[in-house]
Coordinates of C-alpha atoms in Angstrom, one line a residue:
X27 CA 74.3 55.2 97.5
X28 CA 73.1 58.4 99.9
X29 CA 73.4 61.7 98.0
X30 CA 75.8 64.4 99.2
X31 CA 76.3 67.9 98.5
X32 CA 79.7 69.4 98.5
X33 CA 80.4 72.9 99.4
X34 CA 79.8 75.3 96.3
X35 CA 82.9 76.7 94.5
X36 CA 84.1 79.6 91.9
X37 CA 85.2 76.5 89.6
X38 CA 85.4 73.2 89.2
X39 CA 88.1 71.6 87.3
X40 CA 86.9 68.2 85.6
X41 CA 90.8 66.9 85.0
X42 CA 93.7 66.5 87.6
X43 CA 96.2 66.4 84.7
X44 CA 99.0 69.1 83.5
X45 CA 95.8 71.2 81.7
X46 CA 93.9 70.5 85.1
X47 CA 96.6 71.6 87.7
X48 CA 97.6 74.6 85.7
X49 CA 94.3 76.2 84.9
X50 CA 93.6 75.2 88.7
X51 CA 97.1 77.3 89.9
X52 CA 96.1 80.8 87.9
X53 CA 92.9 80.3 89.5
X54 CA 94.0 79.2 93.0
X55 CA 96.8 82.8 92.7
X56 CA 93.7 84.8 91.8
X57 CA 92.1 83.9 95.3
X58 CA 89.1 81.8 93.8
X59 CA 87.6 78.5 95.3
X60 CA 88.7 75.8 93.2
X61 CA 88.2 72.3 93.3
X62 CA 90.1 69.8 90.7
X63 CA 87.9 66.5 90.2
X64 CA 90.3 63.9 89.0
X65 CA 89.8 59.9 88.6
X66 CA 93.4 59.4 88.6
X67 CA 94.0 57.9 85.3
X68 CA 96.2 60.4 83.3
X69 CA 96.4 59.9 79.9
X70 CA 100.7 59.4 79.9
X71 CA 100.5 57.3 82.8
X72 CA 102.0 53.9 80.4
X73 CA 105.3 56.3 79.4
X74 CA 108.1 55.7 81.9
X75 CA 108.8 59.2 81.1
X76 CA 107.7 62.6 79.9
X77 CA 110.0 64.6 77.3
X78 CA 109.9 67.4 75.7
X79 CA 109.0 69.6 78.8
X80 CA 111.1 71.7 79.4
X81 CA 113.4 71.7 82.8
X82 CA 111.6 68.7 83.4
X83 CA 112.2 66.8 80.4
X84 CA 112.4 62.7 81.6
X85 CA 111.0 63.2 84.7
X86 CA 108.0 60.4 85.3
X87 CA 104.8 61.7 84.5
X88 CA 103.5 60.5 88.3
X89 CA 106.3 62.4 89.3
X90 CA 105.1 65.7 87.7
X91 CA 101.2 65.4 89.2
X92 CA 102.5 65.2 92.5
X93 CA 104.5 68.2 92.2
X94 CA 101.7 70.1 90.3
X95 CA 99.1 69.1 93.0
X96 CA 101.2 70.1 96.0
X97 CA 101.5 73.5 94.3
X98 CA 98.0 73.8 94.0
X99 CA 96.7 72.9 96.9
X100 CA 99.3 75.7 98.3
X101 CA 97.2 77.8 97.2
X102 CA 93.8 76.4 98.8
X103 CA 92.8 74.2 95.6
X104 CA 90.9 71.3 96.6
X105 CA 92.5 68.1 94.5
X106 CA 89.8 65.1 95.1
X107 CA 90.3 61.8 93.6
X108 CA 86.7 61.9 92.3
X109 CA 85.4 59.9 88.7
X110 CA 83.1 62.6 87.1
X111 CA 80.0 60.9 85.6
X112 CA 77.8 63.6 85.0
X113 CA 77.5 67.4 84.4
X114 CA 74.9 70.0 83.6
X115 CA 74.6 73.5 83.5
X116 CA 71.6 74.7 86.0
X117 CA 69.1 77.3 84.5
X118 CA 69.2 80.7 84.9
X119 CA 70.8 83.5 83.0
X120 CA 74.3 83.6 85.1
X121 CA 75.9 80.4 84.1
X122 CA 76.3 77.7 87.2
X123 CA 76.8 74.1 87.1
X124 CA 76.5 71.3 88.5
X125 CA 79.0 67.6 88.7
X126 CA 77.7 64.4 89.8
X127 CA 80.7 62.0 90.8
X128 CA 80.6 58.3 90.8
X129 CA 80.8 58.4 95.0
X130 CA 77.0 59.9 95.1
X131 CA 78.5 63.6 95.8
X132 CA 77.2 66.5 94.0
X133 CA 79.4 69.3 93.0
X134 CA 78.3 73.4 92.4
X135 CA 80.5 75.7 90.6
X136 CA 79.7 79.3 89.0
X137 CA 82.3 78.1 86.2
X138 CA 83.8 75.0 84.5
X139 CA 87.0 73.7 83.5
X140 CA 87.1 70.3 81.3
X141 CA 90.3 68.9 80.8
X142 CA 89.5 65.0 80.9
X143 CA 86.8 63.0 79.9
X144 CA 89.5 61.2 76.9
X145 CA 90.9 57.8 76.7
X146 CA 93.1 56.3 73.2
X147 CA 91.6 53.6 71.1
X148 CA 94.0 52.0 70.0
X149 CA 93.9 50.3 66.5
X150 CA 92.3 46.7 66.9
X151 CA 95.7 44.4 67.0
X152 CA 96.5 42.4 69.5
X153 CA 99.5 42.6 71.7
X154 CA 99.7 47.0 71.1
X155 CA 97.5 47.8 74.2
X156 CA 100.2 45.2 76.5
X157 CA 103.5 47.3 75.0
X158 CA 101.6 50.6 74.6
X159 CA 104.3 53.4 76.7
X160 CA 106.8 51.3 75.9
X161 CA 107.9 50.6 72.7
X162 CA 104.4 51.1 71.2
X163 CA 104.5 54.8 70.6
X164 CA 102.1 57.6 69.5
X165 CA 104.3 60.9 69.8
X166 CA 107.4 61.1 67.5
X167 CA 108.1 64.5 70.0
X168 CA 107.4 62.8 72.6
X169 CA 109.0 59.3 72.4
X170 CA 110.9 59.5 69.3
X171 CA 115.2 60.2 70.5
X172 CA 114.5 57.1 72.6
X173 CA 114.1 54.7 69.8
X174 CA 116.6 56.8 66.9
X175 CA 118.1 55.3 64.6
X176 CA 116.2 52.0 65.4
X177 CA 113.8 49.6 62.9
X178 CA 110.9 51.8 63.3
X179 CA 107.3 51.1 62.0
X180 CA 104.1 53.3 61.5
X181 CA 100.6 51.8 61.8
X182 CA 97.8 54.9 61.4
X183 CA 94.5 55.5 60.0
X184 CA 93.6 57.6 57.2
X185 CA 95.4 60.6 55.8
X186 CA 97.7 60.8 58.9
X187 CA 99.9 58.0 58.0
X188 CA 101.7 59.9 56.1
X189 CA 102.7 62.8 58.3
X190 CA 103.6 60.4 60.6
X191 CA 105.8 58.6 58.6
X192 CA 107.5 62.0 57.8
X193 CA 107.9 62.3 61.2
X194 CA 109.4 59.0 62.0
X195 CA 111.7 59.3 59.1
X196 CA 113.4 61.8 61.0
X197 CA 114.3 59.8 63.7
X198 CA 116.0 56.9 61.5
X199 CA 116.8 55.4 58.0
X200 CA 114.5 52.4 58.8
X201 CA 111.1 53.5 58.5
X202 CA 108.4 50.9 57.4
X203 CA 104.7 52.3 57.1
X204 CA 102.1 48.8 57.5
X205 CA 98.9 50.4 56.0
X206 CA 96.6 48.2 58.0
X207 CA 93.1 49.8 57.7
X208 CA 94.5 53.0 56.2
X209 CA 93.1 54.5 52.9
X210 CA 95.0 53.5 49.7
X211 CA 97.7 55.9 49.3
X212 CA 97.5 58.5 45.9
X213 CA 100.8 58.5 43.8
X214 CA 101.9 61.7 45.1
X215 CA 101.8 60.1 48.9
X216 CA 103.7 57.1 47.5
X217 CA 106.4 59.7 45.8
X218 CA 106.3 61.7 48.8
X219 CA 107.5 58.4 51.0
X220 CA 109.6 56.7 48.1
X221 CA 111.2 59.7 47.9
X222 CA 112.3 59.5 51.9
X223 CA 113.2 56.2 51.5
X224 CA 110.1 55.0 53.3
X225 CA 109.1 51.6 52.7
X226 CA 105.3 51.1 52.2
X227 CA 103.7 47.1 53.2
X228 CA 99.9 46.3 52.6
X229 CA 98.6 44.1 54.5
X230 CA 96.5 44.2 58.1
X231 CA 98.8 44.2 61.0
X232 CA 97.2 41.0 63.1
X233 CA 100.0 40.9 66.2
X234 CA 103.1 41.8 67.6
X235 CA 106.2 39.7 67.9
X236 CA 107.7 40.1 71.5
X237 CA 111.5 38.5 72.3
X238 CA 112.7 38.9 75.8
X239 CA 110.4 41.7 76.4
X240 CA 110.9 43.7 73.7
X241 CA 109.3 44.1 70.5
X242 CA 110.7 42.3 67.6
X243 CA 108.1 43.0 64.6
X244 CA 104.7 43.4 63.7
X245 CA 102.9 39.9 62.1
X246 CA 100.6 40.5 59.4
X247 CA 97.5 38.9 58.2
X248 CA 99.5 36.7 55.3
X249 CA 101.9 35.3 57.8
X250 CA 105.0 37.4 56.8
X251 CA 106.5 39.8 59.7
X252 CA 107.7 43.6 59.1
X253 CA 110.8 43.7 61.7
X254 CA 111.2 46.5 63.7
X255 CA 111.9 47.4 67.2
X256 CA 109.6 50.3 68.1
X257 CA 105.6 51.4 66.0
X258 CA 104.0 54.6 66.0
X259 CA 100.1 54.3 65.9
X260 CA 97.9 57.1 66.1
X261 CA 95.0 56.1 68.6
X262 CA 91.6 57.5 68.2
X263 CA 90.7 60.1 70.5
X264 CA 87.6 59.0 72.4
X265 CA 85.4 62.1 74.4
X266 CA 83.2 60.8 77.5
X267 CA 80.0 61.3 75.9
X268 CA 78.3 61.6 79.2
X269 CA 80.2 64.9 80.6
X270 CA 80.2 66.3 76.5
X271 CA 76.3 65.2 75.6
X272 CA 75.1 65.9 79.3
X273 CA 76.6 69.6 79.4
X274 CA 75.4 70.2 75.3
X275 CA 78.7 71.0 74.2
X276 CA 79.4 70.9 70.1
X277 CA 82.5 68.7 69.3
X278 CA 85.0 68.7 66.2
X279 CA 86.3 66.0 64.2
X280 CA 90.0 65.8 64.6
X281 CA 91.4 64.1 61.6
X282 CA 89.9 64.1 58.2
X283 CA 86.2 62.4 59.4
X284 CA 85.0 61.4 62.8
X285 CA 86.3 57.6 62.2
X286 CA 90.0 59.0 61.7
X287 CA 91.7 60.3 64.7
X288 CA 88.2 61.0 66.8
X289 CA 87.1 63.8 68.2
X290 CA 87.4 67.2 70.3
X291 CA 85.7 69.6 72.4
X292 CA 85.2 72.8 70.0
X293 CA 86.5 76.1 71.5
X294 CA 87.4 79.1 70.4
X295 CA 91.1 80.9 70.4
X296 CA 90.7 81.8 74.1
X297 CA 89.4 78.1 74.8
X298 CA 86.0 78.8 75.9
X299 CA 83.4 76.0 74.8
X300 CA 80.1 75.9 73.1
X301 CA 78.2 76.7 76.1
X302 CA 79.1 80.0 78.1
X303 CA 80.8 79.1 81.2
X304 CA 82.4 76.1 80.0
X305 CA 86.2 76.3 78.9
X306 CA 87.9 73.3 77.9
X307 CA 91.6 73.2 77.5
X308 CA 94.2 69.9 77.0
X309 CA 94.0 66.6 74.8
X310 CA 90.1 66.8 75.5
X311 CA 90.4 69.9 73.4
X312 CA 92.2 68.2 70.3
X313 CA 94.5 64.9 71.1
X314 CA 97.6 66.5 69.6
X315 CA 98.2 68.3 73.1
X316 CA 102.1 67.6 74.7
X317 CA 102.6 68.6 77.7
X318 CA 103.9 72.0 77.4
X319 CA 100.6 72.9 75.1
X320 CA 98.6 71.6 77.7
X321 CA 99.9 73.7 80.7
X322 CA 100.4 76.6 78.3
X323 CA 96.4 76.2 76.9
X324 CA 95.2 75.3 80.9
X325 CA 96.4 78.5 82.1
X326 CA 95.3 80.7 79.7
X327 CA 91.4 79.4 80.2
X328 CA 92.2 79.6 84.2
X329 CA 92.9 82.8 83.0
X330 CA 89.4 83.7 81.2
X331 CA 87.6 81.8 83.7
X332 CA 88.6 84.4 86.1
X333 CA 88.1 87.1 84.1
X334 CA 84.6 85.6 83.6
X335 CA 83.9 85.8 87.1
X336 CA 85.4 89.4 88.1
X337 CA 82.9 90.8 85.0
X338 CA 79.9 88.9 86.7
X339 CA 80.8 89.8 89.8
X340 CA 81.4 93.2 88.8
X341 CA 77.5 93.5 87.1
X342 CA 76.6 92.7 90.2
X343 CA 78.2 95.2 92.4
X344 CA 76.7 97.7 89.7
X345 CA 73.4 96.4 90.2

């Protein structure tokens, strides 16, 4: 595959998604070259719908990136449909970088923006990944006044089956937690749900039942079924290592240990990363982003990523 060399920019956004396109539109208002890298695999693309967004709120997520990249690219961003495989900052003691995409191009920027590089795991039954969007849920915000007042279940790891089934309990009186491969829940997490009304079944989840295309109940290993119309799982939150390992940055646990939820990109409160020059903002960041937090977080690190470069440029006028 031949090698080519794209046209050097202020920054490069790895991430067409709503952390992507907003960090992309301070940047593109502020008058710098920008270029957005996306594979065009967003992270909501199985929901039908996005909630919780407000003005927007059930709009289809394919619907919302259209809209976000034609602003953009009113503003001379550069949206390519481009899979990054590979990034490295380039010595020297004024941070630049460079992006190798799966085409053969190479890409230069004076700055970087991550906000992809994360895909769910989803926990090992069969039949979740076929209804996940649908009525295989991860977001109680998100997805949760669709399915109220329904048979709801909760399948999650660790420590954060509880809090989910707090959160689920909410939405309805039927709330069934399936421990799966959870830890064994203390007394005072057993009080805590008995207390809520929240049934509690042992047992590994093995399947899903499925009745005219909709989900009827979860099978478990012993042959019995826990009815319900609608689970919440809590995926594990995967980083690319190649874009993470290949740029050095330092990543964060984002449940209780690394096997829990997964991990993050570490930043700091005004989202820069590890390595100076780098910003990350979005579920590549911590997977608990909506939609709203991700614009909200994506603008503020278009935001230092400018202020970045007027300082630098700056030093240099001085000099």
């Amino acid at each position: 595959m031949p090698i080519e060399t794209a046209s050097p920019v202020d920054v490069l956004v790895l991430g067409g998604g709503a952390a992507g396109l907003s960090a992309a539109l301070c940047l593109g208002r502020s008058r710098r070259s920008v270029r957005v890298l996306d594979a065009g695999e967003p992270r909501n693309a199985p929901s039908p719908h996005a909630h919780n967004l407000l003005t927007h709120d059930g709009t289809p997520p394919a619907e919302l990136l259209a809209a976000g990249r034609a602003e953009v690219e009113r503003y001379g961003v550069e949206v390519v449909t481009a899979r990054a495989v590979d990034a490295r900052r380039l010595p020297g003691d004024e941070p630049a970088f460079e992006v190798r995409t799966s085409d053969g191009t190479t890409h230069r920027a004076r700055r970087l923006v991550l906000t992809s590089g994360l895909r769910d795991e989803l926990p090992d039954v069969p039949g979740l990944r076929e209804r996940w969007g649908r009525d295989v849920l991860h977001c109680p915000y998100c997805h949760g006044w669709e399915v109220r007042d329904r048979r709801l279940a909760v399948l999650a790891p660790g420590s954060s089956v509880v809090h989910r089934a707090l959160l689920t309990r909410q939405l309805s009186d039927d709330v069934t937690v399936v421990l799966h491969d959870a830890v064994e829940l203390d007394a005072d997490a057993r009080a805590d749900l008995a207390a809520r009304g929240v049934r509690v079944v042992a047992g590994r989840a093995t399947g899903v039942r499925v009745e005219d295309d909709a989900l009827t109940g979860l099978t478990l290993a012993d042959g019995t079924t826990v009815a319900c119309d609608a689970v919440f799982v809590a995926p594990r939150a995967v980083l690319d290592d190649a874009l993470v390992d290949g740029l050095g940055l330092e990543t964060h646990a984002v449940g209780d240990t690394d096997e829990d939820l997964g991990r993050g990109v570490t930043v700091d409160g005004t989202g820069a990363a590890s390595v100076p020059g780098v910003w990350a903002a979005g579920n590549v960041a911590g997977p608990h982003h909506a939609l709203a937090s991700s614009i909200a977080a994506g603008s503020a690190v278009g935001a230092q990523a400018n202020l970045s470069l007027i300082t630098a440029d700056l030093a240099a006028a001085r000099a």
